[in-house]
XYZ file of C-alpha atoms in Angstrom:
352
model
C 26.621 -54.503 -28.329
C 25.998 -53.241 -24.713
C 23.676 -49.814 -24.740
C 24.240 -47.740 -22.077
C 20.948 -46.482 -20.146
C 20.538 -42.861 -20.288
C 20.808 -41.342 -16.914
C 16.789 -39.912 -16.239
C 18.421 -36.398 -15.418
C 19.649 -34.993 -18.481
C 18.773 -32.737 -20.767
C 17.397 -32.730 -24.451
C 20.313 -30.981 -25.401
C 22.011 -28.749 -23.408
C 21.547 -25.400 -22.500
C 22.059 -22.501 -24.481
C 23.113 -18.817 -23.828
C 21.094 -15.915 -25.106
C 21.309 -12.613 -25.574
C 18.962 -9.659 -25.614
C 15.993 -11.758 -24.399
C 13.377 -8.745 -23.815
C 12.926 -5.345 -25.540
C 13.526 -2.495 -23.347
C 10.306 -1.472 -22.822
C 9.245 -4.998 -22.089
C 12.130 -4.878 -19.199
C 10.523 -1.884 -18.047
C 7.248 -3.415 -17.458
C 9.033 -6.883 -16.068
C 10.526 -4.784 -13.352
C 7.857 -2.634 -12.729
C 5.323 -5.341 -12.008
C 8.181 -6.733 -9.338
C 8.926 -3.423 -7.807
C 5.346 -2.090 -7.375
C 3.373 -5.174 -7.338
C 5.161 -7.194 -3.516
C 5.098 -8.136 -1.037
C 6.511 -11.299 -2.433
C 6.783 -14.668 0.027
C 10.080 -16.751 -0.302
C 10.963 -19.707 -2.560
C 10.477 -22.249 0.062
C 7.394 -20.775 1.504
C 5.520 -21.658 -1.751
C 6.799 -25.443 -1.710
C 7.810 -26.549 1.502
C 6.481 -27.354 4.838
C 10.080 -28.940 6.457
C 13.323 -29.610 5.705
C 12.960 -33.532 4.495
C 10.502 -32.002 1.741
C 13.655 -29.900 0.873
C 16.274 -32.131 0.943
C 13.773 -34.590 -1.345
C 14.544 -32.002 -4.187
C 17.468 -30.270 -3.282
C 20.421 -31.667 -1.345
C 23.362 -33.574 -0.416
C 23.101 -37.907 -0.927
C 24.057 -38.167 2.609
C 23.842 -35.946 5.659
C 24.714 -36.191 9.126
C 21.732 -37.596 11.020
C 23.415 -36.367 14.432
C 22.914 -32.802 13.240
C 19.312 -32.804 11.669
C 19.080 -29.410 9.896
C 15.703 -26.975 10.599
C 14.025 -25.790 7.506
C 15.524 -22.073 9.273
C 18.895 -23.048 8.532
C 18.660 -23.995 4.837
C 16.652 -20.657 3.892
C 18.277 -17.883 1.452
C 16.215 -14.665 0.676
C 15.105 -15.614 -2.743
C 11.631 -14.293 -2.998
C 8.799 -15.370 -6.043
C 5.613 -15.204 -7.395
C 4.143 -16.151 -10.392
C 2.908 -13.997 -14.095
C 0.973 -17.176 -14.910
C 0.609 -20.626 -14.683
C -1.397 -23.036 -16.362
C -2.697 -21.037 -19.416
C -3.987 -18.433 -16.986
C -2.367 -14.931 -17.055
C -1.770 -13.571 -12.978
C -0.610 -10.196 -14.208
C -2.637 -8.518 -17.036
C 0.548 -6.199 -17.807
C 2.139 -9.276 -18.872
C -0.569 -10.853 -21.003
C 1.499 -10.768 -24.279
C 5.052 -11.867 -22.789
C 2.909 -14.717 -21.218
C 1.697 -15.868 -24.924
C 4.851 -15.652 -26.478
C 5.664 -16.927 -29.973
C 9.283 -16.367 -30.220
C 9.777 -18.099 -26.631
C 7.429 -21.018 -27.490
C 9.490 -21.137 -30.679
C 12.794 -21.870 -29.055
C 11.381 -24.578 -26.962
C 9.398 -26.459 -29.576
C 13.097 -26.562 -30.967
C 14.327 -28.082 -28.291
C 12.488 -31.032 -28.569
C 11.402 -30.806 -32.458
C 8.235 -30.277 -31.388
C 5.427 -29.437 -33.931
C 3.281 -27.968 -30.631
C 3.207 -25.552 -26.850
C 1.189 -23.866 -24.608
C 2.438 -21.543 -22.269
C 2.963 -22.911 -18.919
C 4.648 -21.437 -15.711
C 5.746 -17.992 -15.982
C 7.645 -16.851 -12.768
C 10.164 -14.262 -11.222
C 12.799 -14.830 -8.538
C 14.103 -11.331 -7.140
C 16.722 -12.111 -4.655
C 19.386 -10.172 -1.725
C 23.033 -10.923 -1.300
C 22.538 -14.426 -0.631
C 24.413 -17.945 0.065
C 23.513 -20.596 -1.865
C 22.739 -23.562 0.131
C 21.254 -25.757 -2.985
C 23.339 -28.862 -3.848
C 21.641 -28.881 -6.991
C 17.963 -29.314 -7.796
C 16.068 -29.925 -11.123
C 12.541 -27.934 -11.675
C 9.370 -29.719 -11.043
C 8.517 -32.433 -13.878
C 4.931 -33.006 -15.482
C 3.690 -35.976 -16.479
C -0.497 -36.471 -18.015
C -2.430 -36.518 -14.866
C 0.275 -35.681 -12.463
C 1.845 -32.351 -11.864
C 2.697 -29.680 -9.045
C -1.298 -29.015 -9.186
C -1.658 -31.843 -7.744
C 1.076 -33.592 -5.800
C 3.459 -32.231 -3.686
C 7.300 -30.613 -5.150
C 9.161 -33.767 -3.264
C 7.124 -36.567 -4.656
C 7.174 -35.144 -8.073
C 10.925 -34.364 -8.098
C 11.171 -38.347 -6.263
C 9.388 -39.368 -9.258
C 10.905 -37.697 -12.189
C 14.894 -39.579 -10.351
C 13.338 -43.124 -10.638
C 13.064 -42.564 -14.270
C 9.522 -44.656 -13.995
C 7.377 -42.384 -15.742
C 8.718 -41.332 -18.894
C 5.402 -42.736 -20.459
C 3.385 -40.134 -19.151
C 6.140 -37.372 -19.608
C 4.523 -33.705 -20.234
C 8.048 -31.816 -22.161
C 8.922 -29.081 -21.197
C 11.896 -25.982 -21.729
C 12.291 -22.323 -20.553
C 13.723 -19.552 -21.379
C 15.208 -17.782 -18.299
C 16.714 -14.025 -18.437
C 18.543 -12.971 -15.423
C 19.503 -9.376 -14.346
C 22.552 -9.388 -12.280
C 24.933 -6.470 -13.610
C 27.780 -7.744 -11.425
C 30.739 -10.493 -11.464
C 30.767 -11.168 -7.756
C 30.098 -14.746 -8.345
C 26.094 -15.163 -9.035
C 26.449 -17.545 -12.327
C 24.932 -20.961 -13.309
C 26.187 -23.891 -12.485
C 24.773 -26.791 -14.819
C 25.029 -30.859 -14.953
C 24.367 -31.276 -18.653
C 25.771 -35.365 -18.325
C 23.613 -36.766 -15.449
C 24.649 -35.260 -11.939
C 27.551 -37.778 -11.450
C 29.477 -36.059 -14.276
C 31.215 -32.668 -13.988
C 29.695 -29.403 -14.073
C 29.736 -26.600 -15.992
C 28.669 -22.783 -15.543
C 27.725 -19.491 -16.894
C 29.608 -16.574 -15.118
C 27.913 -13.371 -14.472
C 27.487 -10.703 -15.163
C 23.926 -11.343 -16.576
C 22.115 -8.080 -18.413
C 18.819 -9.374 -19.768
C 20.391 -12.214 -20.613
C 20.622 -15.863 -19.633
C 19.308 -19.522 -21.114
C 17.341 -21.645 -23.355
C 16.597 -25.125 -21.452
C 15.398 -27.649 -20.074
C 15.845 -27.847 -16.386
C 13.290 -30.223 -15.671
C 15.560 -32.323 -16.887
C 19.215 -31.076 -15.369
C 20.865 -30.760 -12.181
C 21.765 -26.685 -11.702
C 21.514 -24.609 -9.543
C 21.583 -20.439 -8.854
C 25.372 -19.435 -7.257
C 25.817 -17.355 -4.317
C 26.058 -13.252 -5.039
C 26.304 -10.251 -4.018
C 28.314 -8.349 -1.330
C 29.788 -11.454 0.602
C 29.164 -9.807 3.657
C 25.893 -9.477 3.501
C 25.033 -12.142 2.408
C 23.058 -13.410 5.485
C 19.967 -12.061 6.944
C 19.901 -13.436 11.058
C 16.080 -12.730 11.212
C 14.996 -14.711 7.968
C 11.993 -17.001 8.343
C 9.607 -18.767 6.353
C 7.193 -15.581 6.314
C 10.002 -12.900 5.557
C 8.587 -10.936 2.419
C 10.176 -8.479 0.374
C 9.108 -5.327 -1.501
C 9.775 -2.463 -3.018
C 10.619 0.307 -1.526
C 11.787 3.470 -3.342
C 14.641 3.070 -5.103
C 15.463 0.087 -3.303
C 14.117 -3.264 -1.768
C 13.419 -4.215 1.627
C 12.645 -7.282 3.731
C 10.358 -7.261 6.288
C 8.738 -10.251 9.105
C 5.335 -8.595 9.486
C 6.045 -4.521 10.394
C 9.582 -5.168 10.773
C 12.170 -4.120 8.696
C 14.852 -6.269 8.465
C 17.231 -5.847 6.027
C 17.544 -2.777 2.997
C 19.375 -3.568 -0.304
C 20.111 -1.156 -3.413
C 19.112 -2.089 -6.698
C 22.614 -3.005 -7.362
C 22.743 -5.763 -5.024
C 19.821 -7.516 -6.166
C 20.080 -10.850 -8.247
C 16.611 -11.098 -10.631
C 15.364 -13.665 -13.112
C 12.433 -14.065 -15.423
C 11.381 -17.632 -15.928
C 8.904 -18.700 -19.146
C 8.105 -21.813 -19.338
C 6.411 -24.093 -22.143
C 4.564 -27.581 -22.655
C 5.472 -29.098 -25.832
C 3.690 -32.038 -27.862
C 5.003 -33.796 -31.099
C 2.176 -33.937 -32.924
C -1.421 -34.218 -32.443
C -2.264 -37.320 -30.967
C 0.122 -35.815 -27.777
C -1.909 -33.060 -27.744
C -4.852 -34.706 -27.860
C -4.042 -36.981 -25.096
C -2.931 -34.420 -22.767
C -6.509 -31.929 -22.936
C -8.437 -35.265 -23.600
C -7.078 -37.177 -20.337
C -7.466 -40.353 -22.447
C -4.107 -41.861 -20.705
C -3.742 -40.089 -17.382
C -1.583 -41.355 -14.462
C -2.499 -40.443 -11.079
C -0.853 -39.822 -7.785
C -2.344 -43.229 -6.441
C -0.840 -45.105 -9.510
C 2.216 -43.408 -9.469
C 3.026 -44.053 -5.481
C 1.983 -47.591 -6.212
C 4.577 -47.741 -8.824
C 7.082 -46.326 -6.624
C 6.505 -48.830 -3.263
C 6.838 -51.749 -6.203
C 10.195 -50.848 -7.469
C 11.629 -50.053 -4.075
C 10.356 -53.300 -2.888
C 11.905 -54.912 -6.271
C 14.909 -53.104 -4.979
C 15.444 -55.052 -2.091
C 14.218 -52.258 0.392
C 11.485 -52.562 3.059
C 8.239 -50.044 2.833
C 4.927 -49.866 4.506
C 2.310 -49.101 2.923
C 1.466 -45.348 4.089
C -2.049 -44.171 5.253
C -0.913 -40.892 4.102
C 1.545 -40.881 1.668
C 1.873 -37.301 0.770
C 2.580 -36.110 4.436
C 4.111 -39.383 6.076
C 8.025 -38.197 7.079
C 8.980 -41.929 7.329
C 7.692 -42.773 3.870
C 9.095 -39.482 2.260
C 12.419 -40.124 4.234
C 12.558 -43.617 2.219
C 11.560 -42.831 -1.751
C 14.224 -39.846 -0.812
C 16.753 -42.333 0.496
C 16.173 -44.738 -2.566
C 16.256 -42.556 -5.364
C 18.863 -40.287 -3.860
C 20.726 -38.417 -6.442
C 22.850 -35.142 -6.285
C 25.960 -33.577 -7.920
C 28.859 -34.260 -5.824
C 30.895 -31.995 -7.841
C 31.772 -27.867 -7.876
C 33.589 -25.207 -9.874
C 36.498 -24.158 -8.018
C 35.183 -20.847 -7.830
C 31.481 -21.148 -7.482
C 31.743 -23.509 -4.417
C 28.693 -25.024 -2.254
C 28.086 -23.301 1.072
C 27.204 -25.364 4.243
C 24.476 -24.502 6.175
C 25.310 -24.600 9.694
C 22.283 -25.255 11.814
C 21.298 -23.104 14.346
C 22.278 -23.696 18.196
């Protein structure tokens, strides 16, 4: 009998929709920490120095290497920050959402897990936008190594060679999204590995959205809003956005660069959770008694690419070398290939 590896990108099971995912008063308080609380930096400002740390988690499996793209030209105005993180609450407001029983609930059942701690708890507010991603997965965990302490690219890198499911840290969210239109803006998912056909959640979204486990799964955020407005010809890396009024707008230090109406915004509420089995996970993870660590983990990774056939030098520094980041992406390279008919991807077009 032949068994038939499981493909290191998919999920525990796959996702689920859900409805009425915060009280109304709890909504209030969500939005009014977003609205009052900004500026708020972009997406790739928190993660990314360049666009091969991009394309390491989100992107194509081949590219033109005549046309190299700019970080510039892969932007979208989706703007973040963070509730809490780590067991630490950012916002005091959102103390009690942060340590959330009925959201640590669902994911424990995810994985039949007896265990959770509250992990990353994060907003994305977002303007009439493209959507440039390919398809990305969120940033995996594993004892010892984590997005605390090693860069987005080599933990995304790590979590496609499938090397590391030893050390796995589980994980699931529970994402609402606020997006009262049905001007595309849905979910396109890869439940079956990314080489397998997609599926999607249309909008509209209304406090509403998904139990899952995305750490695990190729999606990715559609484009929405007004289509023509949908790009913003002065966006860069330090654009911020903020309330203002009843509306939102984007600004590159004192300028003001674009203006949107509530209606046009896109906005989701992220919660994330840790999960253990039983005890002896738990005590392992606070105890450190069988921690990996970036130096073991790139060791692992030059081996197998080596054992692959492929040619590496060792780096002096690993986490910032382009030509040793340009090879674990080229290696483990992985990407859907594959889009609804009506949620297709757009192409950045570098800039002249």
């Amino acid at each position: 009998m032949t068994t038939v590896a499981r493909h290191p990108m998919t999920p525990a099971v796959p996702p689920q929709l859900i409805q009425d995912i915060y009280t109304r008063d709890e909504v209030e308080l969500l939005t009014d920490i977003v609205r009052n609380n900004g500026p708020w930096r972009l997406v790739a400002a928190h993660h990314f120095k360049n666009a091969e740390e991009y394309l390491a988690v989100s992107g194509a499996k081949s590219r033109d290497a005549e046309t190299p793209l700019q970080l510039s030209d892969l932007l979208t105005p989706t703007f973040r920050s963070y509730l809490g993180d780590g067991g630490i609450v950012y916002e005091p407001a959102a103390h009690d959402l942060y340590y959330n029983r009925k959201f640590m609930d669902m994911i424990k059942g995810i994985h039949g897990a007896e265990f959770a701690i509250p992990s990353s708890y994060l907003f994305n507010i977002r303007t009439p936008a493209h959507s440039f991603d390919a398809g990305h997965f969120d940033g995996a965990s594993w004892r010892g190594v984590s997005m605390n302490n090693a860069p987005l690219w080599l933990v995304s890198v790590m979590a496609k060679s499938g090397l590391f499911e030893r050390w796995e840290v589980k994980t699931g969210q529970v994402i609402a999204y606020f997006y009262d239109s049905d001007v595309d803006g849905g979910f396109t998912y890869w439940p079956d590995g990314p080489d397998m056909p997609p599926q999607r959640f249309a909008a509209p979204f209304w406090n509403s959205g998904l139990l899952t486990n995305n750490e695990k799964m190729f999606h990715r955020g559609e484009a929405n809003g007004p289509r023509d407005r949908r790009t913003i010809p002065k966006l860069q890396l330090d654009s911020v956005i903020t309330g203002d009024g009843d509306g939102w707008v984007v600004r590159n230090g004192d300028e003001d660069i674009a203006r949107y109406d509530d209606a046009d915004m896109r906005m989701l509420f992220h919660y994330s959770a840790y999960v253990f089995n039983d005890r002896s996970e738990v005590k392992a993870y606070l105890d450190h008694t069988d921690d990996l660590t970036v130096e073991q983990a790139i060791g692992m990774l030059v081996s197998d690419v080596r054992a692959r056939g492929v040619s590496i030098e060792d780096p002096s520094d690993p986490l910032n070398d382009p030509a040793f980041m340009a090879t674990l992406t080229s290696v483990y390279a992985m990407a859907p290939s594959e889009y609804p008919d009506v949620a297709p991807l757009d192409i950045p077009r570098p800039a002249r």
